[in-house]
PDB file of C-alpha atoms in Angstrom:
ATOM      1  CA  UNK A   4      18.776 -33.761  24.268  1.00 63.00           C
ATOM      2  CA  UNK A   5      21.605 -35.475  22.372  1.00 74.00           C
ATOM      3  CA  UNK A   6      21.182 -33.929  19.045  1.00 92.00           C
ATOM      4  CA  UNK A   7      19.776 -30.346  18.659  1.00 96.00           C
ATOM      5  CA  UNK A   8      20.263 -30.079  14.957  1.00 96.00           C
ATOM      6  CA  UNK A   9      16.756 -31.287  13.999  1.00 96.00           C
ATOM      7  CA  UNK A  10      15.166 -28.618  16.212  1.00 97.00           C
ATOM      8  CA  UNK A  11      16.851 -25.828  14.283  1.00 98.00           C
ATOM      9  CA  UNK A  12      14.975 -26.990  11.099  1.00 97.00           C
ATOM     10  CA  UNK A  13      11.222 -27.059  10.468  1.00 95.00           C
ATOM     11  CA  UNK A  14       9.244 -30.204  11.555  1.00 95.00           C
ATOM     12  CA  UNK A  15       9.056 -33.114   9.292  1.00 91.00           C
ATOM     13  CA  UNK A  16       5.277 -32.384   8.606  1.00 91.00           C
ATOM     14  CA  UNK A  17       6.234 -28.883   7.302  1.00 92.00           C
ATOM     15  CA  UNK A  18       5.372 -26.858  10.335  1.00 95.00           C
ATOM     16  CA  UNK A  19       7.729 -24.154  11.567  1.00 97.00           C
ATOM     17  CA  UNK A  20       9.342 -24.829  15.016  1.00 98.00           C
ATOM     18  CA  UNK A  21       7.883 -22.577  17.702  1.00 98.00           C
ATOM     19  CA  UNK A  22       9.964 -20.559  20.161  1.00 98.00           C
ATOM     20  CA  UNK A  23       7.968 -19.103  23.052  1.00 97.00           C
ATOM     21  CA  UNK A  24       9.035 -15.757  24.402  1.00 95.00           C
ATOM     22  CA  UNK A  25       9.510 -15.585  28.204  1.00 94.00           C
ATOM     23  CA  UNK A  26      10.320 -12.033  29.133  1.00 89.00           C
ATOM     24  CA  UNK A  27      11.729 -11.843  32.762  1.00 87.00           C
ATOM     25  CA  UNK A  28      11.613  -8.027  32.517  1.00 79.00           C
ATOM     26  CA  UNK A  29       9.409  -5.215  33.672  1.00 70.00           C
ATOM     27  CA  UNK A  30       9.510  -3.200  30.399  1.00 57.00           C
ATOM     28  CA  UNK A  31       9.208  -5.480  27.373  1.00 57.00           C
ATOM     29  CA  UNK A  32       7.003  -3.948  24.703  1.00 55.00           C
ATOM     30  CA  UNK A  33       4.129  -6.345  25.072  1.00 54.00           C
ATOM     31  CA  UNK A  34       3.102  -5.988  28.657  1.00 52.00           C
ATOM     32  CA  UNK A  35       1.135  -9.339  28.640  1.00 60.00           C
ATOM     33  CA  UNK A  36       4.403 -11.187  27.995  1.00 59.00           C
ATOM     34  CA  UNK A  37       6.135  -9.836  31.139  1.00 64.00           C
ATOM     35  CA  UNK A  38       6.686 -12.360  34.007  1.00 70.00           C
ATOM     36  CA  UNK A  39       8.327 -12.339  37.303  1.00 73.00           C
ATOM     37  CA  UNK A  40      10.351 -15.048  39.169  1.00 74.00           C
ATOM     38  CA  UNK A  41       7.045 -16.340  40.750  1.00 75.00           C
ATOM     39  CA  UNK A  42       5.222 -16.900  37.256  1.00 85.00           C
ATOM     40  CA  UNK A  43       8.092 -17.416  34.826  1.00 90.00           C
ATOM     41  CA  UNK A  44       8.616 -21.117  35.321  1.00 92.00           C
ATOM     42  CA  UNK A  45       4.782 -21.971  35.171  1.00 93.00           C
ATOM     43  CA  UNK A  46       4.524 -19.763  31.942  1.00 93.00           C
ATOM     44  CA  UNK A  47       7.508 -21.667  30.391  1.00 95.00           C
ATOM     45  CA  UNK A  48       6.016 -25.086  31.118  1.00 96.00           C
ATOM     46  CA  UNK A  49       2.797 -23.971  29.603  1.00 96.00           C
ATOM     47  CA  UNK A  50       4.493 -23.025  26.428  1.00 96.00           C
ATOM     48  CA  UNK A  51       6.038 -26.422  26.054  1.00 98.00           C
ATOM     49  CA  UNK A  52       2.719 -28.031  26.752  1.00 97.00           C
ATOM     50  CA  UNK A  53       1.005 -25.709  24.146  1.00 98.00           C
ATOM     51  CA  UNK A  54       3.514 -26.837  21.444  1.00 97.00           C
ATOM     52  CA  UNK A  55       6.617 -24.807  21.839  1.00 98.00           C
ATOM     53  CA  UNK A  56       9.837 -26.550  20.774  1.00 98.00           C
ATOM     54  CA  UNK A  57      11.856 -23.759  22.456  1.00 98.00           C
ATOM     55  CA  UNK A  58      11.453 -21.551  25.428  1.00 97.00           C
ATOM     56  CA  UNK A  59      13.420 -18.247  25.009  1.00 96.00           C
ATOM     57  CA  UNK A  60      14.328 -16.526  28.234  1.00 96.00           C
ATOM     58  CA  UNK A  61      15.340 -12.899  28.272  1.00 92.00           C
ATOM     59  CA  UNK A  62      16.300 -10.614  31.044  1.00 90.00           C
ATOM     60  CA  UNK A  63      16.758  -7.316  29.170  1.00 86.00           C
ATOM     61  CA  UNK A  64      14.186  -5.534  26.869  1.00 76.00           C
ATOM     62  CA  UNK A  65      15.674  -4.743  23.521  1.00 74.00           C
ATOM     63  CA  UNK A  66      12.536  -2.762  22.367  1.00 67.00           C
ATOM     64  CA  UNK A  67      13.315   0.632  20.501  1.00 66.00           C
ATOM     65  CA  UNK A  68      14.516   3.167  23.055  1.00 64.00           C
ATOM     66  CA  UNK A  69      14.970   0.665  25.733  1.00 66.00           C
ATOM     67  CA  UNK A  70      17.433   1.367  28.617  1.00 73.00           C
ATOM     68  CA  UNK A  71      20.100  -1.283  29.161  1.00 77.00           C
ATOM     69  CA  UNK A  72      20.512  -3.200  32.239  1.00 83.00           C
ATOM     70  CA  UNK A  73      23.868  -4.373  33.613  1.00 88.00           C
ATOM     71  CA  UNK A  74      24.882  -7.880  33.274  1.00 91.00           C
ATOM     72  CA  UNK A  75      24.666  -8.758  36.912  1.00 93.00           C
ATOM     73  CA  UNK A  76      20.956  -7.647  36.946  1.00 90.00           C
ATOM     74  CA  UNK A  77      20.344  -9.525  33.866  1.00 93.00           C
ATOM     75  CA  UNK A  78      21.964 -12.784  34.951  1.00 93.00           C
ATOM     76  CA  UNK A  79      20.099 -12.571  38.313  1.00 92.00           C
ATOM     77  CA  UNK A  80      16.758 -12.409  36.411  1.00 92.00           C
ATOM     78  CA  UNK A  81      17.352 -15.288  34.030  1.00 94.00           C
ATOM     79  CA  UNK A  82      19.667 -17.851  35.527  1.00 96.00           C
ATOM     80  CA  UNK A  83      17.354 -18.877  38.335  1.00 95.00           C
ATOM     81  CA  UNK A  84      14.529 -19.241  35.771  1.00 95.00           C
ATOM     82  CA  UNK A  85      16.614 -21.324  33.419  1.00 97.00           C
ATOM     83  CA  UNK A  86      17.822 -23.512  36.345  1.00 97.00           C
ATOM     84  CA  UNK A  87      14.233 -24.169  37.439  1.00 95.00           C
ATOM     85  CA  UNK A  88      12.881 -24.949  33.769  1.00 96.00           C
ATOM     86  CA  UNK A  89      15.689 -27.309  33.252  1.00 97.00           C
ATOM     87  CA  UNK A  90      14.959 -29.082  36.612  1.00 96.00           C
ATOM     88  CA  UNK A  91      11.223 -29.182  35.704  1.00 95.00           C
ATOM     89  CA  UNK A  92      11.883 -30.396  32.106  1.00 96.00           C
ATOM     90  CA  UNK A  93      15.107 -32.143  31.625  1.00 95.00           C
ATOM     91  CA  UNK A  94      14.536 -32.489  27.947  1.00 95.00           C
ATOM     92  CA  UNK A  95      12.995 -29.040  27.195  1.00 97.00           C
ATOM     93  CA  UNK A  96      14.879 -26.813  24.821  1.00 98.00           C
ATOM     94  CA  UNK A  97      15.876 -23.410  26.271  1.00 98.00           C
ATOM     95  CA  UNK A  98      17.390 -20.361  24.658  1.00 98.00           C
ATOM     96  CA  UNK A  99      18.906 -17.366  26.348  1.00 98.00           C
ATOM     97  CA  UNK A 100      18.120 -14.005  24.699  1.00 95.00           C
ATOM     98  CA  UNK A 101      21.096 -11.912  25.514  1.00 95.00           C
ATOM     99  CA  UNK A 102      23.726  -9.704  24.082  1.00 93.00           C
ATOM    100  CA  UNK A 103      26.304 -10.337  26.734  1.00 95.00           C
ATOM    101  CA  UNK A 104      28.810 -13.280  26.796  1.00 96.00           C
ATOM    102  CA  UNK A 105      28.958 -13.556  30.517  1.00 96.00           C
ATOM    103  CA  UNK A 106      25.108 -13.830  30.823  1.00 97.00           C
ATOM    104  CA  UNK A 107      25.227 -16.350  27.995  1.00 97.00           C
ATOM    105  CA  UNK A 108      27.936 -18.338  29.699  1.00 98.00           C
ATOM    106  CA  UNK A 109      25.929 -18.381  33.039  1.00 98.00           C
ATOM    107  CA  UNK A 110      22.780 -19.333  31.222  1.00 98.00           C
ATOM    108  CA  UNK A 111      24.517 -22.160  29.262  1.00 98.00           C
ATOM    109  CA  UNK A 112      25.788 -23.417  32.596  1.00 98.00           C
ATOM    110  CA  UNK A 113      22.390 -23.295  34.064  1.00 97.00           C
ATOM    111  CA  UNK A 114      21.040 -25.581  31.301  1.00 97.00           C
ATOM    112  CA  UNK A 115      20.247 -23.459  28.348  1.00 98.00           C
ATOM    113  CA  UNK A 116      20.789 -24.866  24.792  1.00 98.00           C
ATOM    114  CA  UNK A 117      21.034 -21.820  22.569  1.00 98.00           C
ATOM    115  CA  UNK A 118      22.533 -18.461  22.555  1.00 98.00           C
ATOM    116  CA  UNK A 119      19.985 -15.986  20.899  1.00 97.00           C
ATOM    117  CA  UNK A 120      22.040 -12.803  20.382  1.00 95.00           C
ATOM    118  CA  UNK A 121      20.149  -9.813  19.032  1.00 88.00           C
ATOM    119  CA  UNK A 122      23.488  -7.976  18.344  1.00 92.00           C
ATOM    120  CA  UNK A 123      24.614 -10.720  15.958  1.00 94.00           C
ATOM    121  CA  UNK A 124      27.839 -11.709  17.805  1.00 95.00           C
ATOM    122  CA  UNK A 125      29.288  -8.256  17.656  1.00 92.00           C
ATOM    123  CA  UNK A 126      31.023  -9.043  20.935  1.00 93.00           C
ATOM    124  CA  UNK A 127      34.065 -11.175  19.992  1.00 95.00           C
ATOM    125  CA  UNK A 128      33.680 -12.884  23.465  1.00 97.00           C
ATOM    126  CA  UNK A 129      30.327 -13.981  22.483  1.00 97.00           C
ATOM    127  CA  UNK A 130      31.580 -15.561  19.261  1.00 97.00           C
ATOM    128  CA  UNK A 131      34.326 -17.376  21.210  1.00 97.00           C
ATOM    129  CA  UNK A 132      31.910 -18.641  23.805  1.00 98.00           C
ATOM    130  CA  UNK A 133      29.611 -20.253  21.038  1.00 98.00           C
ATOM    131  CA  UNK A 134      32.638 -21.855  19.477  1.00 97.00           C
ATOM    132  CA  UNK A 135      33.975 -23.087  22.791  1.00 97.00           C
ATOM    133  CA  UNK A 136      30.628 -24.615  23.861  1.00 97.00           C
ATOM    134  CA  UNK A 137      29.438 -25.842  20.446  1.00 97.00           C
ATOM    135  CA  UNK A 138      25.988 -24.550  21.494  1.00 98.00           C
ATOM    136  CA  UNK A 139      23.104 -23.731  19.154  1.00 98.00           C
ATOM    137  CA  UNK A 140      23.161 -20.020  18.251  1.00 98.00           C
ATOM    138  CA  UNK A 141      20.774 -17.582  16.671  1.00 98.00           C
ATOM    139  CA  UNK A 142      22.555 -14.682  14.972  1.00 98.00           C
ATOM    140  CA  UNK A 143      20.235 -11.511  14.439  1.00 96.00           C
ATOM    141  CA  UNK A 144      20.700  -8.491  12.377  1.00 94.00           C
ATOM    142  CA  UNK A 145      20.405  -5.083  14.108  1.00 88.00           C
ATOM    143  CA  UNK A 146      21.424  -1.798  12.595  1.00 83.00           C
ATOM    144  CA  UNK A 147      22.466   0.469  15.424  1.00 65.00           C
ATOM    145  CA  UNK A 148      21.649  -0.185  19.171  1.00 66.00           C
ATOM    146  CA  UNK A 149      18.200  -0.622  20.785  1.00 60.00           C
ATOM    147  CA  UNK A 150      18.402   2.967  22.038  1.00 57.00           C
ATOM    148  CA  UNK A 151      18.843   4.533  18.567  1.00 57.00           C
ATOM    149  CA  UNK A 152      18.042   1.683  15.907  1.00 54.00           C
ATOM    150  CA  UNK A 153      14.788   3.263  14.821  1.00 63.00           C
ATOM    151  CA  UNK A 154      16.124   6.691  14.287  1.00 64.00           C
ATOM    152  CA  UNK A 155      16.161   6.750  10.499  1.00 71.00           C
ATOM    153  CA  UNK A 156      17.451   3.450   9.520  1.00 75.00           C
ATOM    154  CA  UNK A 157      18.954   3.444   5.985  1.00 80.00           C
ATOM    155  CA  UNK A 158      19.955   0.815   3.467  1.00 91.00           C
ATOM    156  CA  UNK A 159      20.772   0.847  -0.069  1.00 90.00           C
ATOM    157  CA  UNK A 160      19.247  -2.846  -0.455  1.00 94.00           C
ATOM    158  CA  UNK A 161      18.025  -4.173   2.779  1.00 94.00           C
ATOM    159  CA  UNK A 162      17.695  -7.744   1.605  1.00 95.00           C
ATOM    160  CA  UNK A 163      21.246  -8.076   0.399  1.00 94.00           C
ATOM    161  CA  UNK A 164      22.823  -6.192   3.127  1.00 94.00           C
ATOM    162  CA  UNK A 165      21.132  -8.139   5.872  1.00 95.00           C
ATOM    163  CA  UNK A 166      21.725 -11.435   4.114  1.00 95.00           C
ATOM    164  CA  UNK A 167      25.525 -10.677   3.581  1.00 94.00           C
ATOM    165  CA  UNK A 168      26.049  -9.367   7.223  1.00 94.00           C
ATOM    166  CA  UNK A 169      24.320 -12.463   8.663  1.00 96.00           C
ATOM    167  CA  UNK A 170      26.030 -15.094   6.342  1.00 96.00           C
ATOM    168  CA  UNK A 171      29.388 -13.552   6.898  1.00 96.00           C
ATOM    169  CA  UNK A 172      29.090 -14.051  10.601  1.00 97.00           C
ATOM    170  CA  UNK A 173      27.769 -17.582  10.186  1.00 97.00           C
ATOM    171  CA  UNK A 174      30.440 -18.460   7.833  1.00 97.00           C
ATOM    172  CA  UNK A 175      33.201 -17.124  10.083  1.00 97.00           C
ATOM    173  CA  UNK A 176      31.768 -19.496  12.840  1.00 97.00           C
ATOM    174  CA  UNK A 177      31.889 -22.400  10.653  1.00 98.00           C
ATOM    175  CA  UNK A 178      35.469 -21.491   9.446  1.00 97.00           C
ATOM    176  CA  UNK A 179      36.385 -21.771  13.157  1.00 97.00           C
ATOM    177  CA  UNK A 180      34.849 -25.226  13.454  1.00 97.00           C
ATOM    178  CA  UNK A 181      31.264 -24.613  14.524  1.00 98.00           C
ATOM    179  CA  UNK A 182      28.644 -26.965  13.046  1.00 97.00           C
ATOM    180  CA  UNK A 183      26.676 -24.962  10.518  1.00 97.00           C
ATOM    181  CA  UNK A 184      23.469 -27.041  11.500  1.00 98.00           C
ATOM    182  CA  UNK A 185      23.679 -25.415  14.939  1.00 98.00           C
ATOM    183  CA  UNK A 186      23.249 -21.912  13.565  1.00 98.00           C
ATOM    184  CA  UNK A 187      20.012 -20.006  12.622  1.00 97.00           C
ATOM    185  CA  UNK A 188      19.825 -16.624  11.173  1.00 97.00           C
ATOM    186  CA  UNK A 189      17.274 -13.941  12.119  1.00 97.00           C
ATOM    187  CA  UNK A 190      16.827 -10.742   9.733  1.00 96.00           C
ATOM    188  CA  UNK A 191      15.869  -8.787  12.784  1.00 95.00           C
ATOM    189  CA  UNK A 192      12.440  -7.426  11.796  1.00 95.00           C
ATOM    190  CA  UNK A 193      11.943  -4.183  13.540  1.00 90.00           C
ATOM    191  CA  UNK A 194      15.454  -3.815  14.669  1.00 90.00           C
ATOM    192  CA  UNK A 195      16.987  -1.019  12.614  1.00 89.00           C
ATOM    193  CA  UNK A 196      14.303  -1.156  10.015  1.00 91.00           C
ATOM    194  CA  UNK A 197      11.174   0.723   8.947  1.00 92.00           C
ATOM    195  CA  UNK A 198       8.008  -0.815   7.498  1.00 94.00           C
ATOM    196  CA  UNK A 199       9.263  -0.889   3.980  1.00 95.00           C
ATOM    197  CA  UNK A 200      12.469  -2.698   5.056  1.00 95.00           C
ATOM    198  CA  UNK A 201      10.548  -5.200   7.074  1.00 95.00           C
ATOM    199  CA  UNK A 202       8.103  -6.057   4.257  1.00 96.00           C
ATOM    200  CA  UNK A 203      10.998  -6.333   1.835  1.00 95.00           C
ATOM    201  CA  UNK A 204      12.669  -8.973   4.120  1.00 96.00           C
ATOM    202  CA  UNK A 205       9.449 -10.905   4.643  1.00 96.00           C
ATOM    203  CA  UNK A 206       8.902 -10.854   0.942  1.00 92.00           C
ATOM    204  CA  UNK A 207      12.358 -12.172   0.216  1.00 83.00           C
ATOM    205  CA  UNK A 208      13.195 -15.142   2.407  1.00 68.00           C
ATOM    206  CA  UNK A 209      16.852 -15.874   1.778  1.00 61.00           C
ATOM    207  CA  UNK A 210      17.763 -19.231   0.233  1.00 70.00           C
ATOM    208  CA  UNK A 211      20.237 -19.732   2.956  1.00 82.00           C
ATOM    209  CA  UNK A 212      21.969 -22.918   3.796  1.00 88.00           C
ATOM    210  CA  UNK A 213      21.328 -22.005   7.442  1.00 97.00           C
ATOM    211  CA  UNK A 214      18.175 -22.329   9.320  1.00 97.00           C
ATOM    212  CA  UNK A 215      16.056 -19.136   9.398  1.00 97.00           C
ATOM    213  CA  UNK A 216      14.105 -17.604  12.244  1.00 97.00           C
ATOM    214  CA  UNK A 217      11.566 -14.847  12.255  1.00 97.00           C
ATOM    215  CA  UNK A 218      10.473 -12.731  15.184  1.00 96.00           C
ATOM    216  CA  UNK A 219       7.574 -10.539  14.218  1.00 96.00           C
ATOM    217  CA  UNK A 220       5.230 -11.257  17.173  1.00 94.00           C
ATOM    218  CA  UNK A 221       2.965  -8.405  17.911  1.00 93.00           C
ATOM    219  CA  UNK A 222       5.626  -5.709  16.657  1.00 91.00           C
ATOM    220  CA  UNK A 223       5.007  -2.226  15.757  1.00 88.00           C
ATOM    221  CA  UNK A 224       4.952  -3.098  11.996  1.00 93.00           C
ATOM    222  CA  UNK A 225       1.350  -4.035  12.735  1.00 95.00           C
ATOM    223  CA  UNK A 226       0.559  -0.521  14.008  1.00 93.00           C
ATOM    224  CA  UNK A 227       2.058   0.820  10.770  1.00 92.00           C
ATOM    225  CA  UNK A 228       0.420  -1.805   8.491  1.00 94.00           C
ATOM    226  CA  UNK A 229      -2.917  -2.294  10.100  1.00 95.00           C
ATOM    227  CA  UNK A 230      -3.408   0.696  12.382  1.00 94.00           C
ATOM    228  CA  UNK A 231      -3.270  -1.567  15.442  1.00 95.00           C
ATOM    229  CA  UNK A 232      -2.033   0.871  18.170  1.00 91.00           C
ATOM    230  CA  UNK A 233      -2.063  -1.717  21.124  1.00 92.00           C
ATOM    231  CA  UNK A 234       0.056  -4.833  21.132  1.00 89.00           C
ATOM    232  CA  UNK A 235      -2.993  -6.777  22.414  1.00 92.00           C
ATOM    233  CA  UNK A 236      -4.701  -6.118  19.035  1.00 94.00           C
ATOM    234  CA  UNK A 237      -1.898  -7.441  16.862  1.00 94.00           C
ATOM    235  CA  UNK A 238      -2.400 -11.248  17.029  1.00 96.00           C
ATOM    236  CA  UNK A 239      -4.185 -11.588  13.674  1.00 97.00           C
ATOM    237  CA  UNK A 240      -1.563  -9.772  11.763  1.00 97.00           C
ATOM    238  CA  UNK A 241       1.183 -11.768  13.548  1.00 97.00           C
ATOM    239  CA  UNK A 242      -0.630 -15.118  12.543  1.00 98.00           C
ATOM    240  CA  UNK A 243      -0.881 -13.799   8.965  1.00 97.00           C
ATOM    241  CA  UNK A 244       2.965 -13.522   8.884  1.00 97.00           C
ATOM    242  CA  UNK A 245       3.247 -17.026  10.550  1.00 97.00           C
ATOM    243  CA  UNK A 246       1.137 -18.624   7.734  1.00 97.00           C
ATOM    244  CA  UNK A 247       3.359 -16.760   4.995  1.00 96.00           C
ATOM    245  CA  UNK A 248       6.345 -18.025   6.961  1.00 96.00           C
ATOM    246  CA  UNK A 249       5.391 -21.558   6.769  1.00 94.00           C
ATOM    247  CA  UNK A 250       4.760 -21.418   3.023  1.00 93.00           C
ATOM    248  CA  UNK A 251       8.118 -19.736   2.635  1.00 93.00           C
ATOM    249  CA  UNK A 252      10.021 -22.353   4.452  1.00 92.00           C
ATOM    250  CA  UNK A 253      11.034 -20.479   7.548  1.00 95.00           C
ATOM    251  CA  UNK A 254      12.194 -22.936  10.226  1.00 96.00           C
ATOM    252  CA  UNK A 255      11.556 -21.106  13.523  1.00 98.00           C
ATOM    253  CA  UNK A 256       8.913 -18.583  14.687  1.00 98.00           C
ATOM    254  CA  UNK A 257       9.624 -16.699  17.874  1.00 97.00           C
ATOM    255  CA  UNK A 258       6.244 -15.851  19.200  1.00 97.00           C
ATOM    256  CA  UNK A 259       4.297 -14.680  22.284  1.00 95.00           C
ATOM    257  CA  UNK A 260       1.105 -16.761  21.588  1.00 96.00           C
ATOM    258  CA  UNK A 261       2.327 -20.473  21.390  1.00 97.00           C
ATOM    259  CA  UNK A 262      -1.121 -22.164  21.343  1.00 97.00           C
ATOM    260  CA  UNK A 263      -2.585 -19.867  18.553  1.00 98.00           C
ATOM    261  CA  UNK A 264       0.304 -20.439  16.443  1.00 98.00           C
ATOM    262  CA  UNK A 265       0.337 -24.171  16.879  1.00 98.00           C
ATOM    263  CA  UNK A 266      -3.265 -24.384  15.916  1.00 98.00           C
ATOM    264  CA  UNK A 267      -2.612 -22.264  12.814  1.00 98.00           C
ATOM    265  CA  UNK A 268       0.389 -24.334  11.767  1.00 97.00           C
ATOM    266  CA  UNK A 269      -1.271 -27.726  12.446  1.00 96.00           C
ATOM    267  CA  UNK A 270      -4.372 -26.636  10.377  1.00 96.00           C
ATOM    268  CA  UNK A 271      -2.158 -25.517   7.506  1.00 95.00           C
ATOM    269  CA  UNK A 272      -0.032 -28.551   7.628  1.00 94.00           C
ATOM    270  CA  UNK A 273      -3.105 -30.494   7.368  1.00 94.00           C
ATOM    271  CA  UNK A 274      -4.583 -28.559   4.371  1.00 93.00           C
ATOM    272  CA  UNK A 275      -1.300 -28.356   2.610  1.00 90.00           C
ATOM    273  CA  UNK A 276       0.301 -31.927   2.870  1.00 87.00           C
ATOM    274  CA  UNK A 277       2.715 -31.069   0.118  1.00 85.00           C
ATOM    275  CA  UNK A 278       4.622 -28.987   2.611  1.00 80.00           C
ATOM    276  CA  UNK A 279       5.615 -32.200   4.310  1.00 76.00           C
ATOM    277  CA  UNK A 280       9.368 -32.419   3.872  1.00 58.00           C
TER     278      UNK A 280
END
């Protein structure tokens, strides 16, 4: 893919781009999303066929309270999958979901196009890697660490604080020569936020010059908002946010259920042709 920049912005017909979640982990919060080395490539190819623009490969769960894995184990999980996906689909877009610069570097070497960092480039080595490679990057906001982030998250003004944190990091990348069109920002729904914080962020889509990615798929906010205890019962709420995201101008949605989201967004684009950019 010669120019990734259009794929960090919504589609010309107004639909959000879709990023399919491929969890090569035994402990991700939505059990149905977990794959192993024998099924991961098939699942990734299915996501592209179902309408995904991106396949996001992750080897460490970052759910609340998750136990970290070391970088060797994480790389061993994701690198062979990325290599196989790249071989199977030379033009497919792949992101690596990691907080570690060495894992990101190995993934980029294996064929990934984007570094998707839930820690928001806290590691200076990750920032330098992104600048050196000139790759696409998603900068996510997280208060705390996965092990403690949901222990009484506190903000004075969650919208302004998250916006300031993300744009400050993005602006620093640009000041060091990184292409602003290769950056997307993720407010980190459920990462160091309670339900009120999440809803405020979803009500207040930032008028940022950068691309915006939302990741709300089947998260615990739907347990709190709708009483849906099991992740298997949270698709309807997730699709509701997806429709809202399209109307709000969000560029990318990171989702478990690619086909359902593609159907929803295609229908909405047909009914609302004025969204065509």
